[in-house]
Amino acid sequence: MRRNLTPVIILAVVGLLVGGLFRYAFDRPNEASVANYVRSAIEGAAITLIVWATHLYLAARGGWLRQRPLIVELLARSVILAVTVAVAAIVLEVVLNEHGIDTKFFRETFLKIIGVSLLLSIPITAIYELVRMIGGRTLLNVVLGRYRQPVREERVLLFLDLVGSTTLAEQMGELRVQELLTRFFSDIDAPIVAHGGEVHAYVGDEVIVTWPVDAGQPLRSLGCVFAIADRLAKRADYYRKQFGVAPAFRAGMHAGPVVVAECGDSRRQIAYFGDTVNVTARLQAHCKEADRPLLISGELLRLLPSELDFVVEPLGSTQLRGRAASIDIFAVAQRASS
């Protein structure tokens, strides 16, 4: 609840300030009354929150828009937001102005509102697209220069891949399998975001997700995998109808220190290095040999609460391929519903 309320409060405050500045910049000095400033501030906050609600709606229901070329999507979003602002401005003028709407409003104020809204929508939409393409945390870290020098952090890592993608490519063709992968990655994104995960990279048929080792995060990371499984189970009929197969995955999870650094010049990227990354990749690969969909390390298990609502099966100490030291491995599954 707090996480959802924070951006609303911030945007409302920004809207109040923009509304007040709009009044200061464009209105005549003889209209500079406290009542007018309060009215403009309320209008600014209301329009900002309405635009934010429209943005959330497009993000949740605008799949048809995201299938278009990026330039078409950006233009369409700008037009939709402009129309939303126009309607909101007219309604608010009727509600907040005791004199109603007059010709001066349409001749002067209305066009200025639309102009300012369009100017603000361009950088906001651009930032949103950047966040969508590289991730909000990654963008923030690049802007702040947090990883210009290598930093050591404690992280939970998840490596998750689609089962049988090579066989599917032979049966369906590479383009059709890529459509399946695109749908697969899109469907699992919501559970990842809901459980606080950060998508680090998509590599072929695999996704790499990370969490900081903070209070509660290891348990959320484990819950994320089962939320993904539930999501795919609900969508199984859709996949069978569209692709002739319901996707399954294998996942490996581990926790430990990683070195995080910003790499590249022409294209900057946050990269993860260290034994923790290698172990997680080997755990994911070991799922096929162990015939289990989810394997976790003993290091991750020790970070979880002692009482878990999952079935934990010890598989013993195992020497993973390409690694000299052995590691305690556990298979984890959901309890069967009674």
Coordinates of C-alpha atoms in Angstrom, one line a residue:
M1 CA 0.0 0.0 0.0
R2 CA 2.8 2.4 1.0
R3 CA 4.7 1.6 -2.2
N4 CA 1.6 2.5 -4.3
L5 CA 0.8 5.6 -2.4
T6 CA 4.3 7.2 -2.6
P7 CA 4.2 8.1 -6.3
V8 CA 0.7 9.5 -5.9
I9 CA 1.8 11.8 -3.1
I10 CA 4.9 12.9 -5.0
L11 CA 2.9 13.6 -8.2
A12 CA 0.2 15.5 -6.3
V13 CA 2.9 17.8 -4.8
V14 CA 4.5 18.3 -8.2
G15 CA 1.1 19.1 -9.7
L16 CA 0.4 21.6 -7.0
L17 CA 3.7 23.4 -7.7
V18 CA 3.2 23.3 -11.5
G19 CA -0.3 24.7 -11.1
G20 CA 1.0 27.5 -8.9
L21 CA 3.8 28.3 -11.3
F22 CA 1.4 28.2 -14.3
R23 CA -0.7 30.9 -12.5
Y24 CA 2.4 33.0 -11.8
A25 CA 3.7 32.7 -15.3
F26 CA 0.6 33.4 -17.4
D27 CA -2.0 35.3 -15.4
R28 CA -2.3 39.1 -15.2
P29 CA -1.0 40.8 -12.0
N30 CA -4.5 41.9 -11.0
E31 CA -5.6 38.3 -10.9
A32 CA -2.8 37.2 -8.4
S33 CA -5.1 36.4 -5.5
V34 CA -4.7 33.6 -3.0
A35 CA -8.0 32.1 -4.2
N36 CA -6.8 31.9 -7.8
Y37 CA -3.4 30.4 -6.8
V38 CA -5.2 27.8 -4.7
R39 CA -7.5 27.0 -7.6
S40 CA -4.7 26.7 -10.1
A41 CA -2.7 24.5 -7.7
I42 CA -5.7 22.2 -7.2
E43 CA -6.2 22.0 -11.0
G44 CA -2.5 21.2 -11.5
A45 CA -2.6 18.4 -8.9
A46 CA -5.8 17.0 -10.3
I47 CA -4.6 17.0 -13.9
T48 CA -1.3 15.4 -12.9
L49 CA -3.0 12.6 -11.1
I50 CA -5.5 12.1 -14.0
V51 CA -2.6 11.9 -16.4
W52 CA -0.8 9.4 -14.1
A53 CA -4.0 7.3 -14.0
T54 CA -4.2 7.3 -17.8
H55 CA -0.5 6.3 -18.0
L56 CA -1.2 3.4 -15.6
Y57 CA -4.2 2.3 -17.7
L58 CA -2.1 2.3 -20.9
A59 CA 0.7 0.4 -19.2
A60 CA -1.8 -2.3 -17.9
R61 CA -4.2 -2.4 -20.9
G62 CA -2.2 -0.9 -23.7
G63 CA -0.7 -4.1 -25.2
W64 CA -2.1 -3.2 -28.6
L65 CA -0.1 0.1 -28.4
R66 CA 3.2 -1.6 -27.4
Q67 CA 3.0 -3.8 -30.5
R68 CA 3.3 -0.8 -32.7
P69 CA 6.7 0.8 -33.7
L70 CA 8.1 2.9 -30.9
I71 CA 7.6 6.3 -32.7
V72 CA 4.0 5.4 -33.3
E73 CA 3.5 4.4 -29.7
L74 CA 5.2 7.7 -28.4
L75 CA 3.0 9.8 -30.7
A76 CA -0.2 7.9 -29.8
R77 CA 0.6 8.3 -26.1
S78 CA 1.2 12.0 -26.5
V79 CA -2.1 12.5 -28.3
I80 CA -4.0 10.4 -25.7
L81 CA -2.5 12.4 -22.9
A82 CA -3.3 15.7 -24.6
V83 CA -6.9 14.7 -25.1
T84 CA -7.1 13.6 -21.5
V85 CA -5.6 16.9 -20.3
A86 CA -8.0 18.9 -22.5
V87 CA -11.1 17.1 -21.1
A88 CA -9.8 17.3 -17.5
A89 CA -9.1 21.0 -17.9
I90 CA -12.6 21.8 -19.1
V91 CA -14.3 19.7 -16.4
L92 CA -12.1 21.3 -13.7
E93 CA -12.8 24.8 -15.0
V94 CA -16.5 24.1 -14.7
V95 CA -16.2 22.6 -11.2
L96 CA -13.7 25.0 -9.6
N97 CA -14.6 28.3 -11.3
E98 CA -17.8 29.9 -9.9
H99 CA -18.1 31.9 -13.2
G100 CA -18.1 28.8 -15.4
I101 CA -16.3 28.7 -18.7
D102 CA -15.9 31.9 -20.7
T103 CA -14.3 32.8 -24.0
K104 CA -11.2 34.0 -22.3
F105 CA -10.6 30.5 -21.0
F106 CA -10.6 29.0 -24.5
R107 CA -8.8 31.9 -26.1
E108 CA -5.9 32.1 -23.6
T109 CA -5.7 29.6 -20.7
F110 CA -6.9 26.4 -22.4
L111 CA -4.3 26.5 -25.2
K112 CA -1.6 27.3 -22.7
I113 CA -2.6 24.3 -20.6
I114 CA -2.5 22.0 -23.6
G115 CA 0.9 23.4 -24.6
V116 CA 2.5 23.0 -21.2
S117 CA 1.0 19.5 -20.9
L118 CA 2.5 18.5 -24.3
L119 CA 5.9 19.9 -23.4
L120 CA 5.9 18.0 -20.1
S121 CA 4.5 14.8 -21.7
I122 CA 7.5 14.4 -24.1
P123 CA 10.2 14.1 -21.4
I124 CA 7.9 12.1 -19.2
T125 CA 7.1 9.6 -21.9
A126 CA 10.8 9.4 -23.0
I127 CA 11.8 8.6 -19.4
Y128 CA 9.1 6.0 -19.1
E129 CA 10.4 4.3 -22.3
L130 CA 14.0 4.4 -21.0
V131 CA 12.8 2.8 -17.7
R132 CA 10.9 0.2 -19.8
M133 CA 13.9 -0.6 -21.9
I134 CA 16.7 -0.7 -19.3
G135 CA 14.9 -0.8 -15.9
G136 CA 14.2 1.9 -13.4
R137 CA 16.9 0.9 -10.9
T138 CA 19.5 0.5 -13.7
L139 CA 18.7 3.9 -15.1
L140 CA 18.9 5.5 -11.7
N141 CA 22.2 3.8 -10.9
V142 CA 23.6 4.9 -14.3
V143 CA 22.5 8.5 -13.7
L144 CA 23.9 8.6 -10.2
G145 CA 27.2 6.9 -11.3
R146 CA 26.8 4.3 -8.5
Y147 CA 28.7 1.6 -10.3
R148 CA 31.3 3.6 -12.1
Q149 CA 33.7 1.8 -9.7
P150 CA 33.1 -1.9 -8.9
V151 CA 30.9 -2.4 -5.8
R152 CA 30.5 -5.6 -3.8
E153 CA 26.9 -6.3 -2.8
E154 CA 24.9 -9.2 -1.3
R155 CA 22.3 -10.4 -3.8
V156 CA 19.8 -13.1 -4.5
L157 CA 20.0 -14.3 -8.1
L158 CA 17.5 -16.3 -10.2
F159 CA 18.3 -17.9 -13.5
L160 CA 15.2 -19.1 -15.2
D161 CA 14.9 -20.6 -18.7
L162 CA 12.3 -22.1 -21.0
V163 CA 12.4 -25.9 -21.1
G164 CA 13.0 -27.5 -24.5
S165 CA 13.5 -24.3 -26.5
T166 CA 16.0 -26.0 -28.9
T167 CA 13.5 -28.8 -29.7
L168 CA 10.7 -26.3 -30.1
A169 CA 12.8 -24.3 -32.6
E170 CA 13.3 -27.4 -34.7
Q171 CA 9.5 -28.2 -34.6
M172 CA 8.1 -24.7 -34.9
G173 CA 10.8 -22.6 -36.5
E174 CA 12.9 -19.9 -35.0
L175 CA 10.5 -17.0 -35.6
R176 CA 7.6 -18.8 -34.1
V177 CA 9.6 -19.8 -31.0
Q178 CA 10.7 -16.2 -30.6
E179 CA 7.0 -15.2 -30.6
L180 CA 6.5 -17.8 -27.8
L181 CA 9.5 -16.4 -25.9
T182 CA 8.3 -12.9 -26.2
R183 CA 4.9 -13.8 -24.8
F184 CA 6.6 -16.0 -22.1
F185 CA 8.8 -13.1 -20.9
S186 CA 5.9 -10.7 -21.0
D187 CA 3.7 -13.0 -18.9
I188 CA 6.3 -13.6 -16.2
D189 CA 7.2 -9.9 -15.9
A190 CA 4.2 -9.0 -13.7
P191 CA 5.1 -11.6 -11.0
I192 CA 8.7 -10.5 -11.0
V193 CA 7.7 -6.8 -10.5
A194 CA 5.1 -7.7 -7.9
H195 CA 7.7 -9.6 -5.9
G196 CA 10.3 -6.8 -6.0
G197 CA 12.6 -8.4 -8.6
E198 CA 14.8 -6.6 -11.0
V199 CA 15.3 -8.1 -14.4
H200 CA 19.0 -7.9 -15.1
A201 CA 19.1 -9.5 -18.6
Y202 CA 17.4 -11.7 -21.1
V203 CA 19.9 -14.1 -22.6
G204 CA 18.4 -16.3 -25.4
D205 CA 15.6 -18.3 -23.7
E206 CA 16.8 -17.3 -20.2
V207 CA 16.0 -14.4 -17.8
I208 CA 18.2 -13.3 -15.0
V209 CA 16.5 -11.6 -12.0
T210 CA 18.1 -10.2 -8.9
W211 CA 17.0 -9.0 -5.4
P212 CA 19.1 -7.3 -2.7
V213 CA 19.6 -9.4 0.4
D214 CA 17.4 -7.3 2.6
A215 CA 14.8 -8.3 5.2
G216 CA 12.1 -10.4 3.5
Q217 CA 13.6 -10.2 0.0
P218 CA 14.9 -13.8 -0.1
L219 CA 11.4 -15.1 0.7
R220 CA 9.9 -12.8 -1.9
S221 CA 12.3 -14.1 -4.5
L222 CA 11.3 -17.7 -3.8
G223 CA 7.6 -16.7 -3.9
C224 CA 8.2 -15.1 -7.2
V225 CA 9.1 -18.4 -8.9
F226 CA 5.9 -20.0 -7.7
A227 CA 3.9 -16.9 -8.8
I228 CA 5.4 -17.4 -12.2
A229 CA 4.4 -21.0 -12.2
D230 CA 0.8 -20.1 -11.2
R231 CA 0.7 -17.4 -13.9
L232 CA 1.8 -19.9 -16.6
A233 CA -0.6 -22.5 -15.4
K234 CA -3.5 -20.0 -15.8
R235 CA -2.3 -19.1 -19.3
A236 CA -1.7 -22.8 -20.3
D237 CA -4.8 -23.0 -22.5
Y238 CA -3.8 -19.8 -24.3
Y239 CA -0.4 -21.1 -25.1
R240 CA -1.7 -24.5 -26.3
K241 CA -4.2 -22.6 -28.6
Q242 CA -1.6 -20.2 -30.0
F243 CA 1.6 -22.3 -30.0
G244 CA 0.5 -25.9 -29.5
V245 CA 2.4 -26.3 -26.2
A246 CA 2.3 -25.0 -22.7
P247 CA 5.6 -23.6 -21.6
A248 CA 7.6 -25.0 -18.6
F249 CA 10.7 -23.6 -17.0
R250 CA 13.7 -24.7 -15.0
A251 CA 15.1 -22.3 -12.3
G252 CA 18.2 -22.0 -10.2
M253 CA 18.5 -19.7 -7.2
H254 CA 21.5 -18.7 -5.1
A255 CA 22.5 -15.9 -2.7
G256 CA 25.9 -14.4 -2.0
P257 CA 28.3 -11.6 -2.8
V258 CA 28.5 -10.3 -6.3
V259 CA 30.6 -7.5 -7.8
V260 CA 28.5 -5.0 -9.7
A261 CA 30.1 -2.6 -12.2
E262 CA 29.1 -0.4 -15.1
C263 CA 30.6 -1.7 -18.3
G264 CA 30.9 -0.3 -21.8
D265 CA 31.1 3.1 -23.4
S266 CA 28.9 3.4 -26.5
R267 CA 26.3 1.3 -24.6
R268 CA 26.5 1.3 -20.9
Q269 CA 25.3 -1.8 -19.0
I270 CA 25.3 -2.9 -15.3
A271 CA 27.1 -6.2 -15.1
Y272 CA 27.4 -8.8 -12.3
F273 CA 30.6 -10.8 -11.7
G274 CA 31.7 -13.4 -9.2
D275 CA 31.3 -17.0 -8.0
T276 CA 27.6 -16.3 -7.0
V277 CA 26.7 -15.7 -10.6
N278 CA 28.5 -18.8 -11.8
V279 CA 26.9 -21.0 -9.1
T280 CA 23.4 -19.8 -10.0
A281 CA 24.0 -20.6 -13.6
R282 CA 25.3 -24.1 -12.8
L283 CA 22.3 -24.7 -10.4
Q284 CA 19.9 -23.8 -13.2
A285 CA 21.7 -26.2 -15.6
H286 CA 21.7 -28.9 -12.9
C287 CA 17.9 -28.9 -12.8
K288 CA 17.8 -31.2 -15.9
E289 CA 20.1 -33.7 -14.3
A290 CA 18.2 -33.6 -11.0
D291 CA 14.8 -33.7 -12.8
R292 CA 13.5 -30.8 -10.7
P293 CA 12.1 -27.5 -11.9
L294 CA 13.6 -25.4 -9.0
L295 CA 16.9 -25.8 -7.2
I296 CA 18.2 -23.5 -4.5
S297 CA 21.5 -23.4 -2.7
G298 CA 22.0 -24.0 1.0
E299 CA 23.2 -20.3 1.3
L300 CA 19.8 -19.1 0.1
L301 CA 18.0 -21.6 2.3
R302 CA 19.8 -20.2 5.4
L303 CA 18.4 -16.8 4.6
L304 CA 14.8 -18.0 4.6
P305 CA 12.5 -18.3 7.6
S306 CA 12.7 -21.7 9.4
E307 CA 9.0 -22.3 8.8
L308 CA 8.3 -22.4 5.1
D309 CA 5.0 -23.0 3.3
F310 CA 6.9 -25.0 0.7
V311 CA 8.2 -28.5 0.4
V312 CA 12.0 -28.5 0.7
E313 CA 13.9 -31.7 -0.4
P314 CA 17.6 -32.0 0.4
L315 CA 19.6 -33.4 -2.6
G316 CA 22.9 -33.5 -0.7
S317 CA 26.2 -31.9 -1.3
T318 CA 26.9 -31.8 -5.1
Q319 CA 29.9 -30.8 -7.1
L320 CA 28.5 -28.7 -9.9
R321 CA 30.0 -28.8 -13.4
G322 CA 33.0 -26.5 -13.8
R323 CA 33.3 -25.9 -10.0
A324 CA 35.8 -27.6 -7.7
A325 CA 34.0 -27.0 -4.4
S326 CA 30.7 -28.8 -3.7
I327 CA 27.5 -27.1 -2.7
D328 CA 24.4 -28.1 -0.7
I329 CA 21.4 -28.3 -3.1
F330 CA 17.7 -28.3 -2.3
A331 CA 14.7 -28.9 -4.5
V332 CA 11.8 -26.7 -3.5
A333 CA 8.1 -27.2 -4.6
Q334 CA 4.7 -25.9 -3.6
R335 CA 2.6 -28.0 -1.2
A336 CA -0.2 -29.9 -2.9
S337 CA -3.5 -28.2 -2.2
S338 CA -5.8 -30.4 0.0

